[in-house]
Short mmCIF file of C-alpha atoms in Angstrom, two decimals:
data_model
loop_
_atom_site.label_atom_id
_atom_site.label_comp_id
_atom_site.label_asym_id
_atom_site.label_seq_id
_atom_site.Cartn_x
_atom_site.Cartn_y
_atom_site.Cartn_z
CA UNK A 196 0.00 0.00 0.00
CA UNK A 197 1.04 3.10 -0.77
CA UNK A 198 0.64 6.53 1.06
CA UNK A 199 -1.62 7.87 -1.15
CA UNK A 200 -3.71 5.16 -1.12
CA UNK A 201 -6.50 4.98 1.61
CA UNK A 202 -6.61 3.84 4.70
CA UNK A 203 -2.33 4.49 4.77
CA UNK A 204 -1.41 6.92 7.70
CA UNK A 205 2.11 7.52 9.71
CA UNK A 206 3.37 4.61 7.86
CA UNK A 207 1.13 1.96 9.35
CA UNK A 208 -1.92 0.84 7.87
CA UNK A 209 -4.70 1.54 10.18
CA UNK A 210 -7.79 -1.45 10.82
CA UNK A 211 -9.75 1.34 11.06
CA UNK A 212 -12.87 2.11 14.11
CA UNK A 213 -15.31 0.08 15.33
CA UNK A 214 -17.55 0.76 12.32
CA UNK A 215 -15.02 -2.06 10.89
CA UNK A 216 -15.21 -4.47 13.59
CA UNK A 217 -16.51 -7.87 12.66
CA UNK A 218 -19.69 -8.76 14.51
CA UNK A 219 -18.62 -12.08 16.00
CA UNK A 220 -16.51 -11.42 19.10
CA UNK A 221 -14.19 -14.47 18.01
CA UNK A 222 -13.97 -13.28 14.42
CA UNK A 223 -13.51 -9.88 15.93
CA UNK A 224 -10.51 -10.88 17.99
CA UNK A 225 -8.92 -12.73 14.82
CA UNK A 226 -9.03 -9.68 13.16
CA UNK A 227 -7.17 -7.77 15.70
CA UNK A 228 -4.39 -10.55 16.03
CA UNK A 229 -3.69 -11.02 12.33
CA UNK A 230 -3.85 -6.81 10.94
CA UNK A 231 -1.32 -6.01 14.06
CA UNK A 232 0.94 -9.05 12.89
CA UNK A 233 0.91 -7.42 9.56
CA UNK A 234 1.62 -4.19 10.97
CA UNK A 235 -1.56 -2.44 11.38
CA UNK A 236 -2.59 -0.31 14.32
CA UNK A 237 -6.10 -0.41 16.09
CA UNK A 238 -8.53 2.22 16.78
CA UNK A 239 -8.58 2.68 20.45
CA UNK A 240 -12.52 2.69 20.23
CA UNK A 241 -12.22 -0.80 18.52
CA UNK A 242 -9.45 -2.19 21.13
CA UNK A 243 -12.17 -0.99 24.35
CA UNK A 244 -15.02 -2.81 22.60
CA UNK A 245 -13.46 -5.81 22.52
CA UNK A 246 -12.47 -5.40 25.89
CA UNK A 247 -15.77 -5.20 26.69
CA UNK A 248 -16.69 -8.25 25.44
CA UNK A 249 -14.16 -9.96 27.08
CA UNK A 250 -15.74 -8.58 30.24
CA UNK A 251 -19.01 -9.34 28.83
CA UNK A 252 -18.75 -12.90 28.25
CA UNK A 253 -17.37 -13.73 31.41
CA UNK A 254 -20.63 -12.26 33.31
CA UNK A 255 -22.82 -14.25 30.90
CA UNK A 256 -21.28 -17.25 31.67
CA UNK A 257 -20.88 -17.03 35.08
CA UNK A 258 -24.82 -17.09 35.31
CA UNK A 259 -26.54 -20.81 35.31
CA UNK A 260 -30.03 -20.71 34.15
CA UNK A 261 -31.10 -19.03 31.31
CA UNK A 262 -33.37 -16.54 33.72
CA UNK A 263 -29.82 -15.15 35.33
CA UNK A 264 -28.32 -14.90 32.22
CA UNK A 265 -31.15 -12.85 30.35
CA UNK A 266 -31.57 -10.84 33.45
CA UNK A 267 -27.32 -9.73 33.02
CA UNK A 268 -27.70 -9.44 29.54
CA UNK A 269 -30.43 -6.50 29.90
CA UNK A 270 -28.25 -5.54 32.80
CA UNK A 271 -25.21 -4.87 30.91
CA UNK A 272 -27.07 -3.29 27.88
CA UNK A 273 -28.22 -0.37 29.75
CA UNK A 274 -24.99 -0.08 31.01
CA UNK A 275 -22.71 0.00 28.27
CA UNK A 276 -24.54 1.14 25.67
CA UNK A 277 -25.23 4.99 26.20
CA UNK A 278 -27.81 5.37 24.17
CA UNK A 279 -29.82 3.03 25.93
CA UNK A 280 -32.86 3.88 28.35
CA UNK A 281 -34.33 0.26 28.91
CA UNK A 282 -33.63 -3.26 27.10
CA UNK A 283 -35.81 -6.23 26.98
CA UNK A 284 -34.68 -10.20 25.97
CA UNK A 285 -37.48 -12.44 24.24
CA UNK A 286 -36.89 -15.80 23.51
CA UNK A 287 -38.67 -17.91 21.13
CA UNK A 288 -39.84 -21.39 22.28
CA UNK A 289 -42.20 -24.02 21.00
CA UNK A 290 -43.23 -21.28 18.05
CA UNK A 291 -44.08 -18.57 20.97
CA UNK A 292 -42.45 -15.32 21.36
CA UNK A 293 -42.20 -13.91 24.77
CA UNK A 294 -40.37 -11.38 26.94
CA UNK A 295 -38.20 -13.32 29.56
CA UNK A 296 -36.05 -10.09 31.05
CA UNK A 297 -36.71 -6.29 30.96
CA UNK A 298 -34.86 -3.35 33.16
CA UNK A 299 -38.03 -1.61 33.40
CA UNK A 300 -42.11 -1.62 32.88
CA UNK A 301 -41.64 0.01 29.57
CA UNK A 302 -40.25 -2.77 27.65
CA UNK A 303 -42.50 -5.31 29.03
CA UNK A 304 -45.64 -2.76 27.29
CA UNK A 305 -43.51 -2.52 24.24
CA UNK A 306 -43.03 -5.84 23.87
CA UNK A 307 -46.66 -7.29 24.79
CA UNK A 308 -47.96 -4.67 22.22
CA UNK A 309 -45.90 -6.24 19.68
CA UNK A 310 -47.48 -10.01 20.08
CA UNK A 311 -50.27 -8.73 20.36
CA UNK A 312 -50.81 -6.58 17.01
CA UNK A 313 -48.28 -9.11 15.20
CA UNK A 314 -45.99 -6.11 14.32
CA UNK A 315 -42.85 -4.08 15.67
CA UNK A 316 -38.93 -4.46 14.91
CA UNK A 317 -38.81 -7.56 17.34
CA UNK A 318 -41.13 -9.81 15.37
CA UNK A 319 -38.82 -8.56 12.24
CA UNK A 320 -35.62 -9.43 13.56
CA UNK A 321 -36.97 -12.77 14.28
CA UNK A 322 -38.29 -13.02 10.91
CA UNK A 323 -36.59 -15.87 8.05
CA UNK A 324 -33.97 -13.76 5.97
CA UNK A 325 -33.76 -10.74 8.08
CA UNK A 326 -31.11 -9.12 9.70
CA UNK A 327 -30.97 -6.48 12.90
CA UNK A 328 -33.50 -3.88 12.81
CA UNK A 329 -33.27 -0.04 13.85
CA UNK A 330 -35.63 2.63 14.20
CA UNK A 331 -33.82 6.11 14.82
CA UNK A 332 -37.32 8.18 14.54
CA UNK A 333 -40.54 5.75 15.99
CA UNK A 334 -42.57 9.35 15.56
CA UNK A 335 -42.49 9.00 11.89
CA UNK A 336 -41.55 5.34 11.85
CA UNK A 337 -44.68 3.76 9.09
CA UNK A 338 -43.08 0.02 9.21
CA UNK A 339 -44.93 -0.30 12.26
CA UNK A 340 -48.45 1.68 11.83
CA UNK A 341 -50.19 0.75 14.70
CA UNK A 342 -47.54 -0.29 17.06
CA UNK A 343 -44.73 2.63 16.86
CA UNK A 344 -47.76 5.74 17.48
CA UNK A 345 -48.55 3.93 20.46
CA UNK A 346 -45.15 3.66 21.81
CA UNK A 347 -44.60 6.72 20.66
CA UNK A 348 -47.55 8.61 22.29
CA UNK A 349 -48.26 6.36 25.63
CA UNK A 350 -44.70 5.44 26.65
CA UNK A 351 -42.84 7.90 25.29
CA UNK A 352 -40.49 5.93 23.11
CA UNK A 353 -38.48 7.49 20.56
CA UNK A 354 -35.86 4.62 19.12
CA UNK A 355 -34.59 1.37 19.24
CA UNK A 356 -33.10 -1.54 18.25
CA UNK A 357 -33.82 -5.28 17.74
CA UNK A 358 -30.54 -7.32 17.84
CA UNK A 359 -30.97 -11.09 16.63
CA UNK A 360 -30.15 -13.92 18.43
CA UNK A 361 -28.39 -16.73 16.92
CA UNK A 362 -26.54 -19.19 16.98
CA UNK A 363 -25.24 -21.86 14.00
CA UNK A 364 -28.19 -23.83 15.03
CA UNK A 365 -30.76 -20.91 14.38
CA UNK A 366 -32.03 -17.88 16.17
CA UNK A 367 -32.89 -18.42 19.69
CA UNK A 368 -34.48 -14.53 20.20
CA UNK A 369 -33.85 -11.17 20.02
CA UNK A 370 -31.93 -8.40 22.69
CA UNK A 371 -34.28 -4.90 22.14
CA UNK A 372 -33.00 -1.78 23.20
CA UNK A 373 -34.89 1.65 23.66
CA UNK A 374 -34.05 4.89 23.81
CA UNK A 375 -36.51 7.90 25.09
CA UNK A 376 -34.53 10.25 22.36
CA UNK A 377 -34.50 10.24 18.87
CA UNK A 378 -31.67 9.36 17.54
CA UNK A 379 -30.34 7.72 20.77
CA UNK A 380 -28.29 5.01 19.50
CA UNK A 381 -24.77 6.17 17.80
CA UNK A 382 -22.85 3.82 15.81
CA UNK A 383 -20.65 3.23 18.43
CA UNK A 384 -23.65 1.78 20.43
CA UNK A 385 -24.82 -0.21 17.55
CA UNK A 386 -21.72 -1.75 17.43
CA UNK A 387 -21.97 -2.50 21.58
CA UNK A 388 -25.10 -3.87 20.71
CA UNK A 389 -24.02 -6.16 18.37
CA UNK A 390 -21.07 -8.19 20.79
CA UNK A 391 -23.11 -7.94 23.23
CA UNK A 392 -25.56 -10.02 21.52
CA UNK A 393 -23.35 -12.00 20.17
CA UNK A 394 -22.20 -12.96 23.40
CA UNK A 395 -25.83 -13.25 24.91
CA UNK A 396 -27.07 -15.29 22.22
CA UNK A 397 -24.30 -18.28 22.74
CA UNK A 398 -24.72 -17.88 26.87
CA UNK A 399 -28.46 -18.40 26.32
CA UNK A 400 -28.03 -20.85 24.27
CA UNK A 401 -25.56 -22.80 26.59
CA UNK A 402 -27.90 -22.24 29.30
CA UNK A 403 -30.74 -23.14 27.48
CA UNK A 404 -28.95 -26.80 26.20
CA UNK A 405 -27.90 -27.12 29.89
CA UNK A 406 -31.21 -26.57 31.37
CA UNK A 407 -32.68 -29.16 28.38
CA UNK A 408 -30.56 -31.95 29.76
CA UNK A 409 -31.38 -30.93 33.38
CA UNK A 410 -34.84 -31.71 32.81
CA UNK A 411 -33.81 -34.94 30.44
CA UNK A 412 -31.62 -36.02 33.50
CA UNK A 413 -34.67 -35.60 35.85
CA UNK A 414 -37.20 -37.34 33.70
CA UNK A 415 -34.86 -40.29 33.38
CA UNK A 416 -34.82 -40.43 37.11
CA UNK A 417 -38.41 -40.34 37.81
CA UNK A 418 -39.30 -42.96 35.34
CA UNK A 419 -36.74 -45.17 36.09
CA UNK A 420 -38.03 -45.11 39.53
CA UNK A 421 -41.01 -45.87 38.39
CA UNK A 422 -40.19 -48.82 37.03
CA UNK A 423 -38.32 -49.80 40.15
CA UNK A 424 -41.49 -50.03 41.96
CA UNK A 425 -43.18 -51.61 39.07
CA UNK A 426 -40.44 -54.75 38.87
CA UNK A 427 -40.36 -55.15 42.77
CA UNK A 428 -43.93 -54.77 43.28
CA UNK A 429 -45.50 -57.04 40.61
CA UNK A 430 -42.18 -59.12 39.36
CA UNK A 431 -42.08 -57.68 36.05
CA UNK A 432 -38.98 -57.14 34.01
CA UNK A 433 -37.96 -53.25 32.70
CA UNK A 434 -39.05 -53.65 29.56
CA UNK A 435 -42.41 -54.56 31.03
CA UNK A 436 -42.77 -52.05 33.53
CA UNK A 437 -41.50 -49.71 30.76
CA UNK A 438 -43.93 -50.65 28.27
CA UNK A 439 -46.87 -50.72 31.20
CA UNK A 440 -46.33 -46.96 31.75
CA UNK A 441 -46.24 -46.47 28.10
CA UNK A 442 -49.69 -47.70 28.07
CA UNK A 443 -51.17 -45.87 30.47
CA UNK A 444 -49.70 -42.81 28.97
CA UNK A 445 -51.43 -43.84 25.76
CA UNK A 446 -54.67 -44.34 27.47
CA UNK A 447 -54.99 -41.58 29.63
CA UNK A 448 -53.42 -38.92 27.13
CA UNK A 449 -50.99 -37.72 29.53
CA UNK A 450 -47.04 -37.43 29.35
CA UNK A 451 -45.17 -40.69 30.72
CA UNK A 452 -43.16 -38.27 33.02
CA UNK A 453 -46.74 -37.12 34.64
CA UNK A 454 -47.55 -40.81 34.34
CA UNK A 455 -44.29 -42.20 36.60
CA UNK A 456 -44.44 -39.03 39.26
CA UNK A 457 -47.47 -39.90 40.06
CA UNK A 458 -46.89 -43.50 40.81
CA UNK A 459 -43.62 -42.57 42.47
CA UNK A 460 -45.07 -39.98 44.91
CA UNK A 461 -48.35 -41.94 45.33
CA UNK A 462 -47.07 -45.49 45.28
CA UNK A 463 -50.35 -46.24 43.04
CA UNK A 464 -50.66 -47.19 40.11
CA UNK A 465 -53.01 -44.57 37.93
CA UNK A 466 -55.81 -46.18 37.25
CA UNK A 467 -56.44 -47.17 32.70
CA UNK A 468 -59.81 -45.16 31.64
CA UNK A 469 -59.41 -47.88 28.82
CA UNK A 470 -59.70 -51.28 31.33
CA UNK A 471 -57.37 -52.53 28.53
CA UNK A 472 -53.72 -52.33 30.80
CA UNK A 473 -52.71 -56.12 31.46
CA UNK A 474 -49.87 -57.13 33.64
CA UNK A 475 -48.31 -60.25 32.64
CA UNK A 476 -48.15 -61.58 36.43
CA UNK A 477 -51.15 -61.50 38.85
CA UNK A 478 -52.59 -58.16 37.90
CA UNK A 479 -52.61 -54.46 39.41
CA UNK A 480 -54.26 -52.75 41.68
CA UNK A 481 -54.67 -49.64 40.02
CA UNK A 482 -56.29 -46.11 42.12
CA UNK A 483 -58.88 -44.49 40.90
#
């Protein structure tokens, strides 16, 4: 590179600021290591954002439920990010979008306003093929014509921004920040923003996975249990305790968990609305 060409100063190339700052805080961190080995400086700004999301992740994933961790994540949002009056996390789950963590009233109104009318920047980050969304005006915002007035006018909302969530498995939710001014967010914050939901995104999602197998772990537990009172009780085998409580799961249309924590805390076997549950030994007295 020359020194007329661009981007050439005090002959070291500079990486430029954060505006050129790869989302991804471990693709961001790359990018640092390899343009100083070549002999390129960093933009302070740049160098204290990825400090911060150094800082960042470590909070995140100190935090072991994904309740903690959304609750931090909101946390740190309004704290780092100065354009920021209030931030919200919703998660999607089982086709549902809802609002798991807020830092104040507003965002839960915001965000309930949203679901309801089917409409706002949220719903569109979370949206197939799109990408963050920003709003640096809601007063003459017309993506949103029923929800962004009503912000506007009731809680006094003037901007925001809905982050995505994601993961390489898919998006998991969005991280929404408001701001009572217009034009509240600065690039700089948009750029906060984004590693900070990068970060969020992957603790959730760790969290999330963790809390999964929790509950996997627990099921396990309980119907194996219930099974151990099925073999000593009537002689049966696992596989035909198993496949009793399979049955009666059928029959009475209710989960086999619900089916073996019931016999486990009531010692009784539920009772088949079907009469069609045989035991292959002397029978079962089942409760009513």
């Amino acid at each position: 590179m020359s020194e007329d060409e661009p981007g050439f100063r005090g002959g070291a190339r500079r990486l430029g600021g954060t505006a050129d700052l790869p989302r991804d805080p471990v693709d961001a961190v790359v990018w640092m290591v390899r343009g100083e080995e070549d002999g390129m400086t960093v933009d302070s700004g740049a160098r204290d954002l990825l400090e911060h999301a150094a800082e960042v992740a470590r909070l995140l994933h100190a935090e072991r439920d994904v309740a903690m961790t959304a609750e931090v994540a909101v946390e740190l949002a309004v704290t780092l990010v100065s354009g920021c009056s209030a931030a919200g996390i919703s998660l999607c789950r089982r086709g549902q979008v809802s609002t798991v963590a807020s830092s104040h009233s507003t965002v839960d109104q915001a965000d309930r306003w949203q679901y309801e009318l089917g409409e706002g920047p949220c719903l569109d980050a979370l949206s197939p093929g799109q990408d963050d969304v920003a709003s640096a005006d809601l007063t003459v915002e017309t993506r949103w014509s029923r929800w962004a007035p009503r912000v506007v006018e009731e809680l006094g909302l003037r901007s925001m921004v809905s982050y995505r969530l994601f993961t390489g498995t898919g998006v998991i939710g969005a991280l929404n920040l408001y701001g009572f001014d217009v034009g509240a967010f600065t690039e700089e914050d948009i750029l906060e923003g984004q590693v900070l939901a990068g970060q969020a995104a992957v603790a959730l999602a760790a969290r999330e996975q963790a809390d999964h197998l929790k509950i996997a772990v627990a099921t396990r537990t309980t119907i194996g249990q219930a099974e151990g009172i099925l073999m000593e009780r009537f002689g049966l085998d696992a596989d035909q305790a198993f496949a009793l409580l399979t049955r009666l799961s059928r029959n009475r249309n209710q989960k086999l968990h619900d089916i073996a924590e019931d016999l486990v805390t009531t010692r009784k076997v539920p009772a088949d609305p079907t009469g069609t549950v045989e035991v292959p030994v002397h029978g079962i007295a089942s409760s009513g």
